[in-house]
Structure formats: C-alpha cells, structure tokens
Coordinates of C-alpha atoms and ligand atoms in Angstrom, one line a residue:
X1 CA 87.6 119.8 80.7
X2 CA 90.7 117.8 79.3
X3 CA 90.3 118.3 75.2
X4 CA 93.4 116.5 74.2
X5 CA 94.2 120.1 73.2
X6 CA 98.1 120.1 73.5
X7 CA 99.3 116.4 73.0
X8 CA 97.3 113.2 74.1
X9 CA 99.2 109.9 73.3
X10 CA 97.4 107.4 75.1
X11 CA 94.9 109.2 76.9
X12 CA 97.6 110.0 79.6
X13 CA 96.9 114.3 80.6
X14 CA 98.4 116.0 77.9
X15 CA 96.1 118.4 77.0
X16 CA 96.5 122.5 77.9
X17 CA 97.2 122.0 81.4
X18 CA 100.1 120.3 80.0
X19 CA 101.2 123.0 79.0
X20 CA 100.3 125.5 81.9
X21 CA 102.2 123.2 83.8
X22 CA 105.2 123.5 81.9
X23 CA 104.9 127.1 81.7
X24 CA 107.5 127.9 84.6
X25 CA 110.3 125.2 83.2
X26 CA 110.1 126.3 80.0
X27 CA 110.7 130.4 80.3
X28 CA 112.7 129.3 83.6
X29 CA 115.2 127.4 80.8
X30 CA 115.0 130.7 78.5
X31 CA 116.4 132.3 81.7
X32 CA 119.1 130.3 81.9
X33 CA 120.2 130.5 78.7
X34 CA 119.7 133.7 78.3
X35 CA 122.2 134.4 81.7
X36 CA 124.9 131.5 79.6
X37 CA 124.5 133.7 76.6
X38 CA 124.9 136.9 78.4
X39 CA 128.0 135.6 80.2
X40 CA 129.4 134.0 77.4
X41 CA 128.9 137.1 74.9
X42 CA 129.7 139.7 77.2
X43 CA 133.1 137.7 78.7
X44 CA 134.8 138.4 75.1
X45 CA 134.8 142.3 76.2
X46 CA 137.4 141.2 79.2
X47 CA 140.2 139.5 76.9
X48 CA 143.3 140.9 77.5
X49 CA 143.5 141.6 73.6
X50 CA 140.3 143.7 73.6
X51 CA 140.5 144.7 76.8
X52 CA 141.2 148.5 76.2
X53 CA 138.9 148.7 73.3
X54 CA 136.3 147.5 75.1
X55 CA 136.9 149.6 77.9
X56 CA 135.9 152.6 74.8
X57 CA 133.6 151.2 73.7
X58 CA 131.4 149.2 76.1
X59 CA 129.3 152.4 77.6
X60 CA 127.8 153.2 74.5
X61 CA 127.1 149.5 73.5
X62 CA 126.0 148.9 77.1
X63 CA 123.4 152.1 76.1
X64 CA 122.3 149.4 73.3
X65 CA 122.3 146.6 74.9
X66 CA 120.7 147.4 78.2
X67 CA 117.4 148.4 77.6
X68 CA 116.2 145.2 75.9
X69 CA 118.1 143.1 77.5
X70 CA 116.6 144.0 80.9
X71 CA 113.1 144.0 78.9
X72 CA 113.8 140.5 78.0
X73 CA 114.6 139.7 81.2
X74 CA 112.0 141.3 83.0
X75 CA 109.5 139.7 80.5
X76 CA 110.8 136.2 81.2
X77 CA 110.5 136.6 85.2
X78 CA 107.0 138.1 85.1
X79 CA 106.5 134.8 82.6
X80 CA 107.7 132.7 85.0
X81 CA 106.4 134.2 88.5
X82 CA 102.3 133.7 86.0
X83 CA 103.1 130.1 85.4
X84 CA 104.2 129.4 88.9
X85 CA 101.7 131.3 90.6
X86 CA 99.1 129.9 88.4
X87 CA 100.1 126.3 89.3
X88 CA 100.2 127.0 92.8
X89 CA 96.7 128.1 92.7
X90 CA 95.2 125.5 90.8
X91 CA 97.5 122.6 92.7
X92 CA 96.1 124.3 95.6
X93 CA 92.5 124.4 94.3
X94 CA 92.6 120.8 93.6
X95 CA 93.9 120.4 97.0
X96 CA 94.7 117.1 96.0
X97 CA 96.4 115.3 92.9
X98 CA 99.0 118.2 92.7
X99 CA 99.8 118.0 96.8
X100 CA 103.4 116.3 95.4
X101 CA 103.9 118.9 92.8
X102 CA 102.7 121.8 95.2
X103 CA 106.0 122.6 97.2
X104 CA 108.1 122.9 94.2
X105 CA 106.1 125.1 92.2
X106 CA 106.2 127.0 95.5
X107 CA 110.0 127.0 95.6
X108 CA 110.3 127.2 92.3
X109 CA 108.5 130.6 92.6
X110 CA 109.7 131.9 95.9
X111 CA 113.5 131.2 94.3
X112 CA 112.5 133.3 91.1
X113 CA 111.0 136.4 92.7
X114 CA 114.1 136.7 94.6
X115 CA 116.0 137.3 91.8
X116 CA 115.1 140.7 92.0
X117 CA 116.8 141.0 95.2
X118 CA 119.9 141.2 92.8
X119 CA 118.3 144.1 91.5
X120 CA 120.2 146.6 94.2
X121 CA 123.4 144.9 94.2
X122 CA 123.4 144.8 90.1
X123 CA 121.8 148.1 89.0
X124 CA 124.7 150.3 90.1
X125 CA 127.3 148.5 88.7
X126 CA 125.2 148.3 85.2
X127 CA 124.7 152.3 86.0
X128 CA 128.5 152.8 86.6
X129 CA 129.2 151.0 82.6
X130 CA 126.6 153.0 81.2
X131 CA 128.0 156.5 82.6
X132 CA 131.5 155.1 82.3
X133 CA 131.9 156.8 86.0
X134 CA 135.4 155.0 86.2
X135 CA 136.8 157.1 83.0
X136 CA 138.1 154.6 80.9
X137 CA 137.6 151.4 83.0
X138 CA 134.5 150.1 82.6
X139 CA 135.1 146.6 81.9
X140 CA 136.4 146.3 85.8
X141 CA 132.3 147.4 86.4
X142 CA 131.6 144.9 83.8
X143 CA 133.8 141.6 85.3
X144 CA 131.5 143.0 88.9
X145 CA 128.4 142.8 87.4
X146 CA 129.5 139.2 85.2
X147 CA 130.4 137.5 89.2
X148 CA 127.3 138.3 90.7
X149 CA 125.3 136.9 87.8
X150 CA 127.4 133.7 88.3
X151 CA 128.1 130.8 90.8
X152 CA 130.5 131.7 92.9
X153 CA 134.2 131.4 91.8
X154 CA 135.5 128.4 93.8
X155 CA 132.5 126.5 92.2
X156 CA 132.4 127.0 88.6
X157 CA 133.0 130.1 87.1
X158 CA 131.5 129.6 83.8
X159 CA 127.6 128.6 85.3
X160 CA 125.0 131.0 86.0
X161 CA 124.3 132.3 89.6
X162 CA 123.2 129.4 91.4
X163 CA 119.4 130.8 92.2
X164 CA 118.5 130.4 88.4
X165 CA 119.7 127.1 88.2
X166 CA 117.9 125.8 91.2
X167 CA 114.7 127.6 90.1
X168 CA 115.4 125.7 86.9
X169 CA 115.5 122.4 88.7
X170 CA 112.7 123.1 91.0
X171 CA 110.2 123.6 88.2
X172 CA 111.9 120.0 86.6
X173 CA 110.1 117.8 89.5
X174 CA 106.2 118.9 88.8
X175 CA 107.1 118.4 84.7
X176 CA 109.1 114.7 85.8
X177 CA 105.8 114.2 88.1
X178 CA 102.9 114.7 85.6
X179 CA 104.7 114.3 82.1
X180 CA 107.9 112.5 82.0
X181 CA 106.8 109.2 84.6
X182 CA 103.5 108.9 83.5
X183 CA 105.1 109.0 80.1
X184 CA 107.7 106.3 80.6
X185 CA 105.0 104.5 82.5
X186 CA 102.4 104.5 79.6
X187 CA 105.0 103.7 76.5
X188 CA 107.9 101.5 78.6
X189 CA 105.6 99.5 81.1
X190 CA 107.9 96.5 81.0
X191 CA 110.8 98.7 82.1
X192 CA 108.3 98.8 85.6
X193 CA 107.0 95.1 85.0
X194 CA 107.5 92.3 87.2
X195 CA 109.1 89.1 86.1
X196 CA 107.1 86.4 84.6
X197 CA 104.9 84.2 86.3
X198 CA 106.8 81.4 85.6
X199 CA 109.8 83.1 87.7
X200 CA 107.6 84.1 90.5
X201 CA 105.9 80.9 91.5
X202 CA 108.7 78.3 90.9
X203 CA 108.1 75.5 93.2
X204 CA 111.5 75.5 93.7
X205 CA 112.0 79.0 95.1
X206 CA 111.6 79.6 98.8
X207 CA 108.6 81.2 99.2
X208 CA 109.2 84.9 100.0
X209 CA 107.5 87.5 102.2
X210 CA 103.7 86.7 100.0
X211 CA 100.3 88.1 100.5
X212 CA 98.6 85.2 102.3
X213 CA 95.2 84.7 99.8
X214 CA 94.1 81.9 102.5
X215 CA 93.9 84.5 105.3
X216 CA 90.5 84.5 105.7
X217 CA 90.9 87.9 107.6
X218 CA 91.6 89.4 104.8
X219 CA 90.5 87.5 102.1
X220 CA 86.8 86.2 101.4
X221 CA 87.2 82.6 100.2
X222 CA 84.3 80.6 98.6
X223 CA 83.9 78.2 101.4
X224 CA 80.8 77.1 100.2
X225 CA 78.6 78.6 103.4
X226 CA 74.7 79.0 101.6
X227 CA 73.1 82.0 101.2
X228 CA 70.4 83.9 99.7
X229 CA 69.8 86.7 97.6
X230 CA 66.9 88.8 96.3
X231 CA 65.9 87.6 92.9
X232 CA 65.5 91.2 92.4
X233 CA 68.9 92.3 90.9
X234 CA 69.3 94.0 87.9
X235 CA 72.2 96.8 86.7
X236 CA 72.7 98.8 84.2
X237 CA 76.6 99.1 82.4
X238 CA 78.1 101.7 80.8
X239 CA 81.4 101.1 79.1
X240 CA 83.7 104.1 80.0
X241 CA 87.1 102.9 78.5
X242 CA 88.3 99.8 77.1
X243 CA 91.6 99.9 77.7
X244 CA 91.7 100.0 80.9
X245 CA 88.3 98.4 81.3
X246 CA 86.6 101.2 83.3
X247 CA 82.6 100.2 83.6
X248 CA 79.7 102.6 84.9
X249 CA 77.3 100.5 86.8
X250 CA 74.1 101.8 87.6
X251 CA 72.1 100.6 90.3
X252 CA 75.0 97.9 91.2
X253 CA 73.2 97.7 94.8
X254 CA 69.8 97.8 95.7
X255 CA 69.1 100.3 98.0
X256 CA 68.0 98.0 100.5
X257 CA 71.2 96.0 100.3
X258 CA 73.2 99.5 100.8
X259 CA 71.1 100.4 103.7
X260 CA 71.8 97.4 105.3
X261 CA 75.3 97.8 105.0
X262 CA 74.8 101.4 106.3
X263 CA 73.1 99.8 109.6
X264 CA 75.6 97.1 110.2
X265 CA 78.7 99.1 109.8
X266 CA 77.5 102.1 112.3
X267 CA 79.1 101.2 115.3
X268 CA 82.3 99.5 113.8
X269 CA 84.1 102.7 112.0
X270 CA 87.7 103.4 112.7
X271 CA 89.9 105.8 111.0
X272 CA 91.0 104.6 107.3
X273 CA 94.8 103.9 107.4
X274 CA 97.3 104.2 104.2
X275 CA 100.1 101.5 103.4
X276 CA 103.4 102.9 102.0
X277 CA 105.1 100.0 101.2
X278 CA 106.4 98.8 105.0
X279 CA 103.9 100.1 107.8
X280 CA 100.1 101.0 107.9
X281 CA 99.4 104.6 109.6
X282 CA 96.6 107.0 109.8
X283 CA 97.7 109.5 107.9
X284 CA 94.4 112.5 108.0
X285 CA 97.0 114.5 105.2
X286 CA 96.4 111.5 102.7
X287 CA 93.4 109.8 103.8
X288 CA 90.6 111.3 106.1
X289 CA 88.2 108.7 106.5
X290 CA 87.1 106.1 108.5
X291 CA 86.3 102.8 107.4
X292 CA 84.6 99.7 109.1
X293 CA 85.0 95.6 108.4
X294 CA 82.0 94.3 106.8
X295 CA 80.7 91.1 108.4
X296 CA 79.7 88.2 105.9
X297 CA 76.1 88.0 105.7
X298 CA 73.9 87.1 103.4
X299 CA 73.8 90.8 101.7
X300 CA 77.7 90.9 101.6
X301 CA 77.9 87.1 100.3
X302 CA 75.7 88.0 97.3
X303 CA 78.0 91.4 96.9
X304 CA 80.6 88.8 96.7
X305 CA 79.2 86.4 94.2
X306 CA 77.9 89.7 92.0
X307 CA 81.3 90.8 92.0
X308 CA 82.5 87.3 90.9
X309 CA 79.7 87.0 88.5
X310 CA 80.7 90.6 86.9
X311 CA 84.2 89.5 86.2
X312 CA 83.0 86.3 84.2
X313 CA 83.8 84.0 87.5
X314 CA 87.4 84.4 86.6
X315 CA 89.5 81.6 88.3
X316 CA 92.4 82.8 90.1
X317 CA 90.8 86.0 91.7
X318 CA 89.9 86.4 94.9
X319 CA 87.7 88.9 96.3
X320 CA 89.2 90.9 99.7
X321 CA 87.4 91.6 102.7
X322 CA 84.9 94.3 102.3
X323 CA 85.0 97.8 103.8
X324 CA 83.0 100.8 104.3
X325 CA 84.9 103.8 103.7
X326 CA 82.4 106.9 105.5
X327 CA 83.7 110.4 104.6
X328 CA 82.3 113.3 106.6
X329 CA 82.9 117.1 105.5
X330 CA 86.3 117.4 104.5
X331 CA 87.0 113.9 104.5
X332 CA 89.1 112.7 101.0
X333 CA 91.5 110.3 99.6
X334 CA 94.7 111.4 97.9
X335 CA 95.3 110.4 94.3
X336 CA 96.5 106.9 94.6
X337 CA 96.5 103.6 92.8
X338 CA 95.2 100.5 94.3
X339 CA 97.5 98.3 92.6
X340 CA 101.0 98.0 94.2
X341 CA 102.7 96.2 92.0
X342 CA 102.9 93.2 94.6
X343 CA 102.2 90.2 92.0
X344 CA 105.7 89.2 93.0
X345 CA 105.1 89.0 96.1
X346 CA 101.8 86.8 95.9
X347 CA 99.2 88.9 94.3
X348 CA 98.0 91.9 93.5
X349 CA 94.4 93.9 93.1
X350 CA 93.4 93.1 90.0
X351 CA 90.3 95.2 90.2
X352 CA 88.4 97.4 91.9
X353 CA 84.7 97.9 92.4
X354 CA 84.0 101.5 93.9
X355 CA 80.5 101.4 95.2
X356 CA 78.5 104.5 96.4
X357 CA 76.6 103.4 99.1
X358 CA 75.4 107.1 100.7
X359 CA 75.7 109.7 98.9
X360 CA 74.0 112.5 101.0
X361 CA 76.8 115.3 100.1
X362 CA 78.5 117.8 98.2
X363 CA 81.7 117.1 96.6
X364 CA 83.3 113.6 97.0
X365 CA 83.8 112.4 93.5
X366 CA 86.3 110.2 92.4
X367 CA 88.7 111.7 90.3
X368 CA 90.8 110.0 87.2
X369 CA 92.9 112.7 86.2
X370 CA 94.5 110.6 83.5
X371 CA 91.3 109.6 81.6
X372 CA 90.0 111.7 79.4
X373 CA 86.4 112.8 79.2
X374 CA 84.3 110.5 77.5
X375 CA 82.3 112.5 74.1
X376 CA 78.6 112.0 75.0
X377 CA 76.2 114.2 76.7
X378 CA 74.7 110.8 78.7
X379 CA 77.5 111.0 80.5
X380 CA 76.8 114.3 82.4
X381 CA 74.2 112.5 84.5
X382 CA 77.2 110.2 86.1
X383 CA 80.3 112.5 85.6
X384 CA 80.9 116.3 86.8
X385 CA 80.7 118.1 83.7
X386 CA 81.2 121.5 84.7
X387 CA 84.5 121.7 84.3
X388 CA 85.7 123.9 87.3
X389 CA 89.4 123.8 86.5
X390 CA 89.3 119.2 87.3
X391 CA 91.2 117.2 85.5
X392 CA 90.2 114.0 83.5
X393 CA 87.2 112.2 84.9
X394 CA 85.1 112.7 88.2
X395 CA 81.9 110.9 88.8
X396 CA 79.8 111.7 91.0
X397 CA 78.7 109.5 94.4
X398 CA 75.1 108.4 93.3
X399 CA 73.9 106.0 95.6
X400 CA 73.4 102.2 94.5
X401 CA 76.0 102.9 91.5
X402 CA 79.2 102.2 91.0
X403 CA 82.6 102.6 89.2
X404 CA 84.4 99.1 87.9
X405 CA 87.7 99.1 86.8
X406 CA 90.6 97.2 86.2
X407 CA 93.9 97.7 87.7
X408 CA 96.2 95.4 85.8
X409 CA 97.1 94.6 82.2
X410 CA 97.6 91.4 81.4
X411 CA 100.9 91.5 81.7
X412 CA 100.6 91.8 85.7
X413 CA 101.4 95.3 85.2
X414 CA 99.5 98.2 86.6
X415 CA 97.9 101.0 84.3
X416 CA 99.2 104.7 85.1
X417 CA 95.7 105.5 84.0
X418 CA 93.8 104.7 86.9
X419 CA 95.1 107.0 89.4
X420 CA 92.4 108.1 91.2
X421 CA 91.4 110.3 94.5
X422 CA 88.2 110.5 96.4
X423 CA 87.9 114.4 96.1
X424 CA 87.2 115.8 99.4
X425 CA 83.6 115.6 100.7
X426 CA 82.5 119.6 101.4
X427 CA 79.3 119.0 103.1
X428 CA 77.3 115.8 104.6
X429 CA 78.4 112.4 104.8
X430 CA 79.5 110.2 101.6
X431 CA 79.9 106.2 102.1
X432 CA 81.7 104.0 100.0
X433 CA 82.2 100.4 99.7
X434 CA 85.6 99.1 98.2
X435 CA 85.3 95.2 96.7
X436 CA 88.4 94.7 95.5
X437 CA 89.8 91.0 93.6
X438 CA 93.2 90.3 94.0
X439 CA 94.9 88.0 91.4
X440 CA 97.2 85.3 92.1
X441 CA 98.1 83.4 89.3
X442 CA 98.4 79.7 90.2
X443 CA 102.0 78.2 91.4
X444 CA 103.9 76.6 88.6
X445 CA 106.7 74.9 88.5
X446 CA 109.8 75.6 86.2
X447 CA 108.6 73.4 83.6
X448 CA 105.3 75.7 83.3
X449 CA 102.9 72.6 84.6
Ligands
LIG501 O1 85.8 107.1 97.7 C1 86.2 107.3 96.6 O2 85.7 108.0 95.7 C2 87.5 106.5 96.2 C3 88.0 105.7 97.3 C4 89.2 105.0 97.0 O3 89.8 105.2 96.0 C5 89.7 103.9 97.9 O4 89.2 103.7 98.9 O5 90.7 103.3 97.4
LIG502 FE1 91.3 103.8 95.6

C-alpha cells in the first residue's frame, strides 16, 4: 500500500516503489562512473612520462587494485540485474500501468547481464598485467583492456563502452515515465495548459477542427423531452480527495435502474475502441471490452438529470452519450486519462462518473495509481485493501455504486492524478457505465462579453 514512505509531494506515487523503480538507474549511473573513473585513473599509467614506471610497477598495484575493484563491480551488476528484474516482475504483475515502462526495464536488463559477456575477452588481459606475462610491458595489456572497456575509437575515445551507457539510458525512460513527467506535470501544469478561454473562443477566429457539443449522437442535450423517475433515489457520498474532487457514491443506481440497463444493452455490444489522438481502433492490447450505445429512456434520462443534479446543474457542461462498457474474463482497460486536453479544440471531459452496474467477478477494479490510500478503515469496504503489490487506489466494482471524479482544474487543465485503469477482470463478467460531462466554456468575443 503506497505510505508516502520515500517522497510524496502532492500525492503523486513517490513512496518506496519510487524508489524500487529507481533502483536500476541509480547503481546503473554508479556503473558508469565507476568505468569514467577507472578509465580516467588508470589512463595516467600510459603517459609517455610514466610509461616505463608504470610498466614496474602496475602488476603489483594491479594485485591491489583488482580484487575490489571487480568486487565493486560485480556488486553493482548483481544490484542492478535485482532492480531490473524486480521491476520487470512487478510491471509484469500489474500487467497494466507499467506496460510503457515494461520493455525498457527489459532492455535495460538484457543490456546489463551481457556485460559479462566481456568477461572472456577481458579476464586474460587483466590476468596477463597481474602475471606481468609480457616481462616488462604490461601497460600494452593495460591500453587492451582500457579499449574494450570503451566506445570504440573512431567514436569517442574518452566514453565508456557503449553497452553501459545504453543500459544507462534504458533505465532513464521508466524513471522519465513515473517520476520526472508526472512531476513536471503536478508542479509546472501551465507549461501543459491550454491558452485562455478568451483566446480560444474569439468570435473572430475561424472556427477550427471543434468537438461538435450539438451532435446529438454524441452528446445528450436537454431538449426538454418529459420523463419520469422513481421517487425512490437516495445515495450515499464519500469524499475521497479534494483536490481532485474524487467522490465515492454508494448506491448511485438503483438496482432496478442497472438491471434495466443490463437488459436493453444485451444485444447491442460491440468491441470498445481507443482514440489516440487521429483514428479510433480496437486495440484488445489497450482496451478489451465491448461496449454498447445506451438508448434515451426514461431510466437513462433520469441518469442524466442525476448526473446534472450531482454537479450542482453547472451551466456549460454537457453530459455525453452513455455507454455500457461489459468486461468478460480478462477483459481490462489500460491506465489512461479521460481528459484529452481538447478544450481548445471545443471541449473537454470535465468529469467522469464510473458506475458499476454488474459486478459478478473477480478482479476488475479501477485503479488510481497516483492517489494515495485514504487513512480510514471504512474505506476497506469500497477499496482493495490487501495490498498485493497495487499501487495507489483500487475500488472495487460493487454494483449500484460508483466513483465521481473530476478531470479538470479550473484552469482547463487536466490532473496527472487521475490516471486510471480498469484492472483486468479474472473471472465472470463486470459492467460499467461511463457518464461523462464535457465542458465547453461559452464563446466570447475579444472583448470578454
Ligand atoms: O471499468 C473501469 O473500471 C474503468 C473504465 C474506464 O476507465 C473507462 O471506460 O474510461
Ligand atoms: Fe477511463
């Protein structure tokens, strides 16, 4: 469980996993300076003006030398070869948030073992310094051993062989990954933020490539068509986080309502897609899931209104087109956001409602590996509290509840914080119902009217 152990500005995931994960980087960087020091330090023995000094004295100091410095070095790699390996298992435990980290741990690992494949080309030379088998030369042994260890004479001389600096930079992407965007994220977000309502909706600007909000496809306007609900409602909130605003609602749907829902979507599922950007694909790797258009009956019209009526009837949202998302055994969602940072281009989810509406499974929580676990015991009834290795926050698909948060700040900008995944269903059938509420501020023109 994430215990803000290590370091934990801003409840991003600094907390001993931080530091498991950068494990590998930071013996990989003693290795390399080690190997700059060694190659500095030792080169002095091949000046012309100590030359046949050294060529005395450097079997005995070799005798010295040697047996820590291959300790040291054998110390590091086994260091580094545990961190690696350990972050490939747990990346590959989660089998989700790390998938982007995954393949450079790997490399970063593969790349380090195979320094010992140096081992036979290196050890005889070392050997031939030691026994001084040239009689008096041993600094030409020494200048052999110094070129393997670097990159390869055209190149640079002076760097270390080019296997410990790529297993260097290798380990550099998972750390830039989890610690270094996340953290530029949390303390610079207007480095990421868009410009200022006032720039985007100028009346005077051609209107761009935008998010149509009247596309009733997509969109669910209030178009005034009546409709009834049970007088029956009544939820229960838990405040998870204020910043973002991250709710627990209990009993959000009535379990009639989410049957319903269940009925009318059972002949409509098709497989979930993912958006990068440009195209919609199905991509099973990222999303395995199918998920079906909800009609706008009377059940999903009071959803609607609930939603709106949860978020204060804020003017200038507008909730999209609901969808059942059904997850089967193995079915999952990467770690994602479901902001895009599209409020330039006409809107944005602002929030997102994550309802459980069948919940007949194992696995399948939704994961928030950048929150931290909240203190209380309460909690345990909602969230997985058993650890197992997780990061940050999973709750757990209950039927009829649901998870509430918000996407953006009010700046427009989205929080790094609610990066979430639908963990990957092991057994039975989970469904979920995503009500999302865009924002679109209204247009202005220049003068701010
Ligand atoms: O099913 C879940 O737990 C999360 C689903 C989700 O994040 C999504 O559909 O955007
Ligand atoms: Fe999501």
């Amino acid at each position: 469980m994430a215990s803000g152990l290590f370091f934990d500005p801003r409840t991003l995931i600094f907390d001993h996993r931080t530091l498991l994960r950068t494990a590998p980087l930071i013996t990989s960087t003693c290795t390399l300076w080690y190997s700059l020091d060694q190659d500095f330090f030792l080169n002095a023995f091949l000046h012309p003006n100590h030359r046949t000094r050294s060529n005395e004295f450097l079997p005995s100091y070799f005798r010295a030398f040697f047996g820590f410095g291959t300790a040291r070095v054998l110390a590091l790699l086994t260091l580094t070869l545990t961190g690696g390996g350990y972050n490939i298992l747990t990346e590959k435990r989660s089998g989700l948030g790390g998938s982007a980290s995954l393949p450079w741990y790997t490399a970063g690992t593969i790349l380090a073992a195979s320094h010992l494949l140096f081992v036979p080309a290196v050890a005889p030379k070392v050997q031939a310094v030691i026994e001084d088998s040239s009689k008096g030369s041993s600094t030409k042994d020494l200048e052999g051993w110094l070129t393997i260890h670097r990159v390869p004479k055209p190149l640079m001389a002076s760097l270390p062989k080019l296997s410990t600096l790529f297993t260097w930079a290798l380990y550099l992407i998972p750390v830039y990954i989890f610690i270094l965007d996340p953290l530029v994220r949390g303390f610079f977000p207007t480095l990421l933020a868009p410009p200022r309502d006032s720039d985007l909706f100028d009346d005077s600007s051609a209107p761009g490539p935008g998010i149509n909000l009247t596309d009733d496809s997509f969109i669910s306007p209030e178009d005034g068509v009546p409709f009834n609900c049970p007088s029956t409602e009544g939820y229960r909130v838990h405040l998870l986080s204020r910043e973002p605003l991250i709710i627990y609602i209990e009993n959000f749907i009535s379990e009639t309502e989410a049957n319903h829902i269940l009925e009318m979507s059972v002949n409509k599922y098709t497989p979930s897609i993912v958006y990068d950007g440009q195209t919609e694909r199905v991509d099973p790797n990222k999303r395995l899931s199918d998920r079906a258009l909800l009609d706008r009956d009377d059940t999903v019209r009071c959803l609607e209104d609930r939603a709106r009526a949860f978020q204060g009837w804020r003017p200038d949202l507008y909730i999209e087109r609901m969808w059942a998302q059904r997850y089967n055994a193995s079915g999952h969602y990467r770690h994602h956001y479901d902001w895009a940072g599209s409020l330039a281009r006409g809107g944005d989810r602002f929030s997102t409602f994550m309802v459980y509406l069948d919940a007949d499974c194992e696995g399948g929580g939704t994961n928030f590996p950048r929150l931290r676990m909240p203190d209380g015991e309460g909690w345990c009834r909602f969230l997985e509290c058993d650890g197992k290795g997780e990061m940050g926050v999973t709750f757990k698909p209950i039927k009829g509840n649901a998870v509430f948060w918000e996407n953006l700040r009010a700046d427009g900008t989205g929080y790094p914080e609610t990066w979430h995944a639908a963990f990957p269903v092991t057994k039975g059938t989970k469904v979920g119902l995503n009500v999302w509420s865009w924002y679109q501020p209204k247009r202005r023109n220049r003068s701010g009217r």
